[in-house]
Amino acid sequence: MSGPWLALVLVAVRTVTAPASPDGPWRVHCPAGETTRIRLPEALRQLKASAEDRKRLGLVIEQTRPQGVVTVRPVAPGAPARIEFRGPTLVLELVIEPTVAATPTPARVAQRPAAATPPQPPPDPPTPTPTPTTSPTVAPTATAPPPTPTYEPSPAATPAPTATPTSDRSELLWANAVVIGRREGLPGQRAMILVDALNGRDSIWLRFRLEDGAGSRVSRVSWEHGEVTTFQQVADGQDRRVFVELPRAQVTSKTRVSLEIADGPTYRFPLTAPTLARLLRSLFQ
């Protein structure tokens, strides 16, 4: 990208920084048709906004840590929208006001004066040609054939890169958290806790914690529809955390999730338990 075009792109993005301790809702004026980058004071854990406001504002999550960064590009001026940012220690309410974009002032390019043309020396006088006394014999000159044009094949046009679809990780940021805290395990066994659930548009994510199980490993997760392959696990201090994703449309009040520990017990969590009633209510609203 050439220098002038790069300068135009950089000018078109304005950056504002949210205060760390505002007295109330923080207002941001965002010109329509222009991109405004908003830097948040903490890592982004959750961002709440309606689907209509996200589309109208062109709201995009650019990064979540070490500080949250979102960009806003309103389609047109309109009513303000309220967005709630949640970080590790801070809850901040943003009021985005789409305004009329300012008319840019055209840049003036200074014209460089044309360089003066240096005077040309007078041409040399023609040299007189002696008049021949006899007509010379002129040998015929062979005319070289015109060169045969050679054509080099044009290089094949490089196709434009195609975006590879990826899983919509941003759905996790919009998911509603439901605290559960259900414990399973027989006497003498380490306790497995269903800490909470994240209720998204297409999936739900169940977050488990195996107490003092950092050295253990979950070998298999299953439910009434068979084996669950969309789960992850990681050691967290002395505990082990397990993250299980389920398709939201197939979760019912009869759902039972089983976690099998390698060379250890199997923990079963039925969603019919009274402690999970809040999760089920949020799923079928």
mmCIF file of C-alpha atoms in Angstrom:
data_model
loop_
_atom_site.group_PDB
_atom_site.id
_atom_site.type_symbol
_atom_site.label_atom_id
_atom_site.label_comp_id
_atom_site.label_asym_id
_atom_site.label_seq_id
_atom_site.Cartn_x
_atom_site.Cartn_y
_atom_site.Cartn_z
ATOM 1 C CA MET A 1 0.000 0.000 0.000
ATOM 2 C CA SER A 2 1.437 3.368 -1.013
ATOM 3 C CA GLY A 3 2.118 6.152 1.471
ATOM 4 C CA PRO A 4 -0.895 8.428 0.744
ATOM 5 C CA TRP A 5 -3.400 5.543 0.871
ATOM 6 C CA LEU A 6 -1.874 4.233 4.112
ATOM 7 C CA ALA A 7 -2.179 7.701 5.635
ATOM 8 C CA LEU A 8 -5.872 7.848 4.689
ATOM 9 C CA VAL A 9 -6.519 4.455 6.345
ATOM 10 C CA LEU A 10 -4.768 5.513 9.538
ATOM 11 C CA VAL A 11 -6.676 8.774 9.722
ATOM 12 C CA ALA A 12 -10.018 6.960 9.249
ATOM 13 C CA VAL A 13 -9.628 5.079 12.581
ATOM 14 C CA ARG A 14 -9.915 7.101 15.763
ATOM 15 C CA THR A 15 -8.991 5.592 19.143
ATOM 16 C CA VAL A 16 -10.497 6.426 22.538
ATOM 17 C CA THR A 17 -9.650 4.966 25.944
ATOM 18 C CA ALA A 18 -12.318 4.201 28.538
ATOM 19 C CA PRO A 19 -11.682 5.512 32.077
ATOM 20 C CA ALA A 20 -10.787 3.003 34.772
ATOM 21 C CA SER A 21 -13.183 4.466 37.382
ATOM 22 C CA PRO A 22 -16.005 6.492 35.767
ATOM 23 C CA ASP A 23 -18.640 8.214 37.894
ATOM 24 C CA GLY A 24 -21.459 6.766 35.773
ATOM 25 C CA PRO A 25 -22.192 5.683 32.190
ATOM 26 C CA TRP A 26 -19.367 6.702 29.840
ATOM 27 C CA ARG A 27 -20.504 8.337 26.599
ATOM 28 C CA VAL A 28 -18.632 7.881 23.333
ATOM 29 C CA HIS A 29 -19.460 9.892 20.197
ATOM 30 C CA CYS A 30 -18.863 7.704 17.122
ATOM 31 C CA PRO A 31 -19.205 9.354 13.670
ATOM 32 C CA ALA A 32 -21.275 7.320 11.208
ATOM 33 C CA GLY A 33 -19.278 5.667 8.443
ATOM 34 C CA GLU A 34 -16.029 5.950 10.435
ATOM 35 C CA THR A 35 -14.299 3.375 12.646
ATOM 36 C CA THR A 36 -13.822 4.206 16.322
ATOM 37 C CA ARG A 37 -11.540 1.919 18.354
ATOM 38 C CA ILE A 38 -12.419 1.767 22.076
ATOM 39 C CA ARG A 39 -9.719 0.552 24.476
ATOM 40 C CA LEU A 40 -11.180 -0.850 27.698
ATOM 41 C CA PRO A 41 -9.350 -0.605 31.046
ATOM 42 C CA GLU A 42 -9.250 -4.376 31.739
ATOM 43 C CA ALA A 43 -9.339 -7.742 30.040
ATOM 44 C CA LEU A 44 -12.707 -8.400 28.400
ATOM 45 C CA ARG A 45 -14.711 -11.220 29.986
ATOM 46 C CA GLN A 46 -18.205 -10.353 28.796
ATOM 47 C CA LEU A 47 -19.824 -7.726 26.591
ATOM 48 C CA LYS A 48 -23.600 -7.324 26.670
ATOM 49 C CA ALA A 49 -25.474 -5.678 23.796
ATOM 50 C CA SER A 50 -28.603 -6.499 21.833
ATOM 51 C CA ALA A 51 -28.252 -8.098 18.399
ATOM 52 C CA GLU A 52 -29.937 -5.066 16.827
ATOM 53 C CA ASP A 53 -27.453 -2.628 18.435
ATOM 54 C CA ARG A 54 -24.459 -4.792 17.469
ATOM 55 C CA LYS A 55 -25.578 -4.755 13.826
ATOM 56 C CA ARG A 56 -26.512 -1.059 13.819
ATOM 57 C CA LEU A 57 -23.222 -0.009 15.425
ATOM 58 C CA GLY A 58 -21.013 -2.449 13.495
ATOM 59 C CA LEU A 59 -19.667 -3.621 16.877
ATOM 60 C CA VAL A 60 -16.662 -5.973 16.586
ATOM 61 C CA ILE A 61 -14.487 -7.458 19.372
ATOM 62 C CA GLU A 62 -10.885 -6.873 18.270
ATOM 63 C CA GLN A 63 -9.081 -8.393 21.277
ATOM 64 C CA THR A 64 -9.923 -9.593 24.788
ATOM 65 C CA ARG A 65 -6.592 -9.386 26.649
ATOM 66 C CA PRO A 66 -4.447 -8.015 28.157
ATOM 67 C CA GLN A 67 -6.972 -5.217 27.614
ATOM 68 C CA GLY A 68 -10.277 -5.469 25.801
ATOM 69 C CA VAL A 69 -10.479 -3.606 22.494
ATOM 70 C CA VAL A 70 -13.677 -3.188 20.443
ATOM 71 C CA THR A 71 -14.351 -1.251 17.256
ATOM 72 C CA VAL A 72 -17.541 0.603 16.362
ATOM 73 C CA ARG A 73 -18.552 1.704 12.857
ATOM 74 C CA PRO A 74 -22.163 3.016 12.881
ATOM 75 C CA VAL A 75 -24.122 2.624 9.668
ATOM 76 C CA ALA A 76 -25.928 5.955 10.139
ATOM 77 C CA PRO A 77 -26.565 8.547 12.858
ATOM 78 C CA GLY A 78 -29.252 7.462 15.273
ATOM 79 C CA ALA A 79 -30.333 6.834 18.836
ATOM 80 C CA PRO A 80 -27.661 6.007 21.442
ATOM 81 C CA ALA A 81 -27.084 2.379 22.446
ATOM 82 C CA ARG A 82 -26.080 1.038 25.852
ATOM 83 C CA ILE A 83 -23.376 -1.648 26.084
ATOM 84 C CA GLU A 84 -22.194 -3.314 29.292
ATOM 85 C CA PHE A 85 -18.512 -4.267 29.644
ATOM 86 C CA ARG A 86 -17.462 -6.769 32.322
ATOM 87 C CA GLY A 87 -13.854 -7.331 33.304
ATOM 88 C CA PRO A 88 -12.177 -9.191 36.191
ATOM 89 C CA THR A 89 -12.901 -6.362 38.673
ATOM 90 C CA LEU A 90 -14.838 -3.711 36.747
ATOM 91 C CA VAL A 91 -18.337 -3.312 35.285
ATOM 92 C CA LEU A 92 -18.577 -0.340 32.903
ATOM 93 C CA GLU A 93 -21.633 0.906 31.027
ATOM 94 C CA LEU A 94 -20.839 2.455 27.630
ATOM 95 C CA VAL A 95 -23.298 4.761 25.859
ATOM 96 C CA ILE A 96 -22.474 4.779 22.138
ATOM 97 C CA GLU A 97 -23.911 7.805 20.304
ATOM 98 C CA PRO A 98 -23.773 7.536 16.462
ATOM 99 C CA THR A 99 -23.256 11.081 15.181
ATOM 100 C CA VAL A 100 -23.007 12.744 11.784
ATOM 101 C CA ALA A 101 -19.536 12.310 10.299
ATOM 102 C CA ALA A 102 -17.569 15.514 9.834
ATOM 103 C CA THR A 103 -16.892 16.512 6.208
ATOM 104 C CA PRO A 104 -13.165 16.015 5.562
ATOM 105 C CA THR A 105 -11.240 19.015 4.285
ATOM 106 C CA PRO A 106 -9.617 18.237 0.944
ATOM 107 C CA ALA A 107 -5.856 18.263 1.108
ATOM 108 C CA ARG A 108 -4.077 20.836 -1.015
ATOM 109 C CA VAL A 109 -1.072 19.669 -2.976
ATOM 110 C CA ALA A 110 1.481 22.366 -3.656
ATOM 111 C CA GLN A 111 2.450 22.630 -7.302
ATOM 112 C CA ARG A 112 6.167 22.616 -7.928
ATOM 113 C CA PRO A 113 7.222 25.310 -10.434
ATOM 114 C CA ALA A 114 8.470 23.945 -13.709
ATOM 115 C CA ALA A 115 12.232 23.983 -14.036
ATOM 116 C CA ALA A 116 13.588 26.574 -16.455
ATOM 117 C CA THR A 117 14.775 25.051 -19.715
ATOM 118 C CA PRO A 118 18.501 25.786 -20.207
ATOM 119 C CA PRO A 119 19.327 27.589 -23.458
ATOM 120 C CA GLN A 120 20.384 25.247 -26.242
ATOM 121 C CA PRO A 121 23.623 25.987 -28.136
ATOM 122 C CA PRO A 122 23.157 26.988 -31.777
ATOM 123 C CA PRO A 123 23.453 24.067 -34.231
ATOM 124 C CA ASP A 124 26.708 23.545 -36.057
ATOM 125 C CA PRO A 125 26.764 24.819 -39.659
ATOM 126 C CA PRO A 126 26.220 22.025 -42.232
ATOM 127 C CA THR A 127 29.320 20.513 -43.787
ATOM 128 C CA PRO A 128 29.352 21.064 -47.581
ATOM 129 C CA THR A 129 29.107 17.798 -49.546
ATOM 130 C CA PRO A 130 31.440 17.558 -52.601
ATOM 131 C CA THR A 131 29.627 17.084 -55.894
ATOM 132 C CA PRO A 132 30.572 13.691 -57.435
ATOM 133 C CA THR A 133 31.890 13.780 -61.003
ATOM 134 C CA THR A 134 30.599 10.318 -61.832
ATOM 135 C CA SER A 135 27.553 8.501 -60.728
ATOM 136 C CA PRO A 136 28.675 5.988 -58.118
ATOM 137 C CA THR A 137 27.432 2.443 -58.279
ATOM 138 C CA VAL A 138 25.351 1.730 -55.301
ATOM 139 C CA ALA A 139 25.329 -1.897 -54.197
ATOM 140 C CA PRO A 140 21.903 -3.161 -53.272
ATOM 141 C CA THR A 141 21.489 -3.376 -49.541
ATOM 142 C CA ALA A 142 19.803 -6.453 -48.224
ATOM 143 C CA THR A 143 16.876 -5.518 -46.099
ATOM 144 C CA ALA A 144 16.788 -7.497 -42.875
ATOM 145 C CA PRO A 145 13.439 -9.115 -42.209
ATOM 146 C CA PRO A 146 11.532 -7.605 -39.353
ATOM 147 C CA PRO A 147 12.184 -9.399 -36.086
ATOM 148 C CA THR A 148 9.661 -12.024 -35.239
ATOM 149 C CA PRO A 149 7.812 -10.913 -32.132
ATOM 150 C CA THR A 150 8.102 -13.238 -29.204
ATOM 151 C CA TYR A 151 5.280 -13.603 -26.758
ATOM 152 C CA GLU A 152 5.858 -14.565 -23.163
ATOM 153 C CA PRO A 153 2.940 -16.167 -21.394
ATOM 154 C CA SER A 154 1.346 -13.848 -18.875
ATOM 155 C CA PRO A 155 1.765 -15.062 -15.304
ATOM 156 C CA ALA A 156 -1.358 -16.673 -13.960
ATOM 157 C CA ALA A 157 -3.346 -14.304 -11.831
ATOM 158 C CA THR A 158 -3.035 -15.117 -8.153
ATOM 159 C CA PRO A 159 -6.498 -15.745 -6.724
ATOM 160 C CA ALA A 160 -7.579 -13.570 -3.824
ATOM 161 C CA PRO A 161 -7.223 -15.323 -0.482
ATOM 162 C CA THR A 162 -10.432 -16.895 0.727
ATOM 163 C CA ALA A 163 -11.306 -16.533 4.400
ATOM 164 C CA THR A 164 -11.304 -19.902 6.148
ATOM 165 C CA PRO A 165 -14.363 -20.308 8.344
ATOM 166 C CA THR A 166 -13.547 -20.792 12.008
ATOM 167 C CA SER A 167 -15.679 -21.519 15.033
ATOM 168 C CA ASP A 168 -17.433 -18.477 16.412
ATOM 169 C CA ARG A 169 -15.418 -18.006 19.585
ATOM 170 C CA SER A 170 -17.034 -14.602 20.158
ATOM 171 C CA GLU A 171 -20.274 -16.450 21.116
ATOM 172 C CA LEU A 172 -18.603 -17.284 24.443
ATOM 173 C CA LEU A 173 -18.314 -13.578 25.237
ATOM 174 C CA TRP A 174 -22.053 -13.043 24.713
ATOM 175 C CA ALA A 175 -23.130 -16.217 26.582
ATOM 176 C CA ASN A 176 -25.057 -15.912 29.848
ATOM 177 C CA ALA A 177 -23.362 -17.561 32.831
ATOM 178 C CA VAL A 178 -25.534 -19.727 35.149
ATOM 179 C CA VAL A 179 -23.893 -20.577 38.497
ATOM 180 C CA ILE A 180 -24.549 -24.217 39.537
ATOM 181 C CA GLY A 181 -21.974 -25.527 42.057
ATOM 182 C CA ARG A 182 -23.161 -29.186 42.082
ATOM 183 C CA ARG A 183 -20.767 -31.732 43.678
ATOM 184 C CA GLU A 184 -20.523 -35.425 42.769
ATOM 185 C CA GLY A 185 -18.351 -38.201 44.212
ATOM 186 C CA LEU A 186 -18.548 -41.082 46.665
ATOM 187 C CA PRO A 187 -16.843 -41.024 50.110
ATOM 188 C CA GLY A 188 -13.094 -41.380 49.682
ATOM 189 C CA GLN A 189 -13.187 -40.041 46.097
ATOM 190 C CA ARG A 190 -12.055 -36.623 44.966
ATOM 191 C CA ALA A 191 -15.046 -34.363 44.398
ATOM 192 C CA MET A 192 -16.024 -33.320 40.880
ATOM 193 C CA ILE A 193 -17.894 -29.989 40.810
ATOM 194 C CA LEU A 194 -20.089 -28.653 38.005
ATOM 195 C CA VAL A 195 -19.094 -25.031 38.641
ATOM 196 C CA ASP A 196 -21.348 -23.241 36.140
ATOM 197 C CA ALA A 197 -22.723 -23.271 32.597
ATOM 198 C CA LEU A 198 -22.520 -20.752 29.770
ATOM 199 C CA ASN A 199 -25.743 -20.526 27.789
ATOM 200 C CA GLY A 200 -25.040 -19.431 24.187
ATOM 201 C CA ARG A 201 -27.110 -19.167 21.039
ATOM 202 C CA ASP A 202 -26.073 -22.509 19.486
ATOM 203 C CA SER A 203 -24.144 -24.250 22.289
ATOM 204 C CA ILE A 204 -23.903 -24.538 26.039
ATOM 205 C CA TRP A 205 -20.600 -25.001 27.817
ATOM 206 C CA LEU A 206 -20.381 -26.882 31.140
ATOM 207 C CA ARG A 207 -17.373 -26.053 33.319
ATOM 208 C CA PHE A 208 -16.225 -28.740 35.777
ATOM 209 C CA ARG A 209 -13.473 -28.767 38.432
ATOM 210 C CA LEU A 210 -11.896 -31.944 39.871
ATOM 211 C CA GLU A 211 -10.549 -31.069 43.322
ATOM 212 C CA ASP A 212 -6.895 -32.108 43.862
ATOM 213 C CA GLY A 213 -6.996 -33.715 40.411
ATOM 214 C CA ALA A 214 -4.205 -31.867 38.619
ATOM 215 C CA GLY A 215 -2.334 -35.143 38.094
ATOM 216 C CA SER A 216 -5.397 -37.001 36.824
ATOM 217 C CA ARG A 217 -6.822 -36.988 33.303
ATOM 218 C CA VAL A 218 -10.357 -37.185 31.954
ATOM 219 C CA SER A 219 -10.244 -40.000 29.382
ATOM 220 C CA ARG A 220 -13.831 -39.874 28.133
ATOM 221 C CA VAL A 221 -16.939 -37.664 28.230
ATOM 222 C CA SER A 222 -20.319 -39.033 27.150
ATOM 223 C CA TRP A 223 -24.057 -38.330 27.325
ATOM 224 C CA GLU A 224 -27.293 -39.904 26.083
ATOM 225 C CA HIS A 225 -26.358 -39.147 22.452
ATOM 226 C CA GLY A 226 -22.989 -40.918 22.662
ATOM 227 C CA GLU A 227 -19.415 -39.787 23.157
ATOM 228 C CA VAL A 228 -18.633 -36.057 23.457
ATOM 229 C CA THR A 229 -15.450 -35.094 21.624
ATOM 230 C CA THR A 230 -15.784 -31.322 22.082
ATOM 231 C CA PHE A 231 -14.212 -31.062 25.528
ATOM 232 C CA GLN A 232 -10.958 -29.624 26.843
ATOM 233 C CA GLN A 233 -9.071 -30.031 30.120
ATOM 234 C CA VAL A 234 -6.187 -28.298 31.843
ATOM 235 C CA ALA A 235 -4.408 -28.472 35.206
ATOM 236 C CA ASP A 236 -5.160 -25.421 37.364
ATOM 237 C CA GLY A 237 -2.956 -25.370 40.451
ATOM 238 C CA GLN A 238 -3.866 -28.509 42.426
ATOM 239 C CA ASP A 239 -7.164 -28.953 40.561
ATOM 240 C CA ARG A 240 -8.105 -30.014 37.038
ATOM 241 C CA ARG A 241 -10.633 -28.031 35.012
ATOM 242 C CA VAL A 242 -12.767 -29.577 32.252
ATOM 243 C CA PHE A 243 -14.691 -27.602 29.628
ATOM 244 C CA VAL A 244 -17.492 -29.530 27.840
ATOM 245 C CA GLU A 245 -19.435 -28.129 24.860
ATOM 246 C CA LEU A 246 -22.898 -29.488 23.996
ATOM 247 C CA PRO A 247 -25.288 -28.554 21.160
ATOM 248 C CA ARG A 248 -27.976 -26.380 22.738
ATOM 249 C CA ALA A 249 -30.823 -27.808 20.632
ATOM 250 C CA GLN A 250 -30.280 -31.364 21.989
ATOM 251 C CA VAL A 251 -30.069 -30.504 25.691
ATOM 252 C CA THR A 252 -33.236 -31.554 27.560
ATOM 253 C CA SER A 253 -34.317 -32.240 31.120
ATOM 254 C CA LYS A 254 -33.243 -35.874 30.553
ATOM 255 C CA THR A 255 -29.650 -34.986 29.694
ATOM 256 C CA ARG A 256 -26.953 -36.757 31.716
ATOM 257 C CA VAL A 257 -23.250 -35.985 31.309
ATOM 258 C CA SER A 258 -20.635 -38.553 32.415
ATOM 259 C CA LEU A 259 -16.922 -37.809 32.925
ATOM 260 C CA GLU A 260 -14.621 -40.834 33.146
ATOM 261 C CA ILE A 261 -11.242 -40.470 34.874
ATOM 262 C CA ALA A 262 -8.395 -42.585 33.513
ATOM 263 C CA ASP A 263 -7.819 -45.439 36.023
ATOM 264 C CA GLY A 264 -10.423 -43.832 38.268
ATOM 265 C CA PRO A 265 -14.131 -43.309 38.898
ATOM 266 C CA THR A 266 -16.830 -41.989 36.562
ATOM 267 C CA TYR A 267 -18.825 -38.934 37.621
ATOM 268 C CA ARG A 268 -22.415 -38.522 36.365
ATOM 269 C CA PHE A 269 -24.335 -35.255 36.363
ATOM 270 C CA PRO A 270 -28.088 -35.497 35.577
ATOM 271 C CA LEU A 271 -29.617 -32.190 34.529
ATOM 272 C CA THR A 272 -32.836 -33.184 36.307
ATOM 273 C CA ALA A 273 -31.301 -32.321 39.671
ATOM 274 C CA PRO A 274 -32.966 -29.396 41.501
ATOM 275 C CA THR A 275 -29.702 -27.462 41.519
ATOM 276 C CA LEU A 276 -29.773 -27.411 37.683
ATOM 277 C CA ALA A 277 -33.343 -26.073 37.394
ATOM 278 C CA ARG A 278 -32.072 -22.534 36.800
ATOM 279 C CA LEU A 279 -29.966 -23.720 33.851
ATOM 280 C CA LEU A 280 -32.917 -25.521 32.268
ATOM 281 C CA ARG A 281 -35.168 -22.494 32.673
ATOM 282 C CA SER A 282 -32.612 -20.293 30.890
ATOM 283 C CA LEU A 283 -32.264 -22.829 28.059
ATOM 284 C CA PHE A 284 -35.958 -22.994 27.226
ATOM 285 C CA GLN A 285 -36.954 -19.341 27.598
#
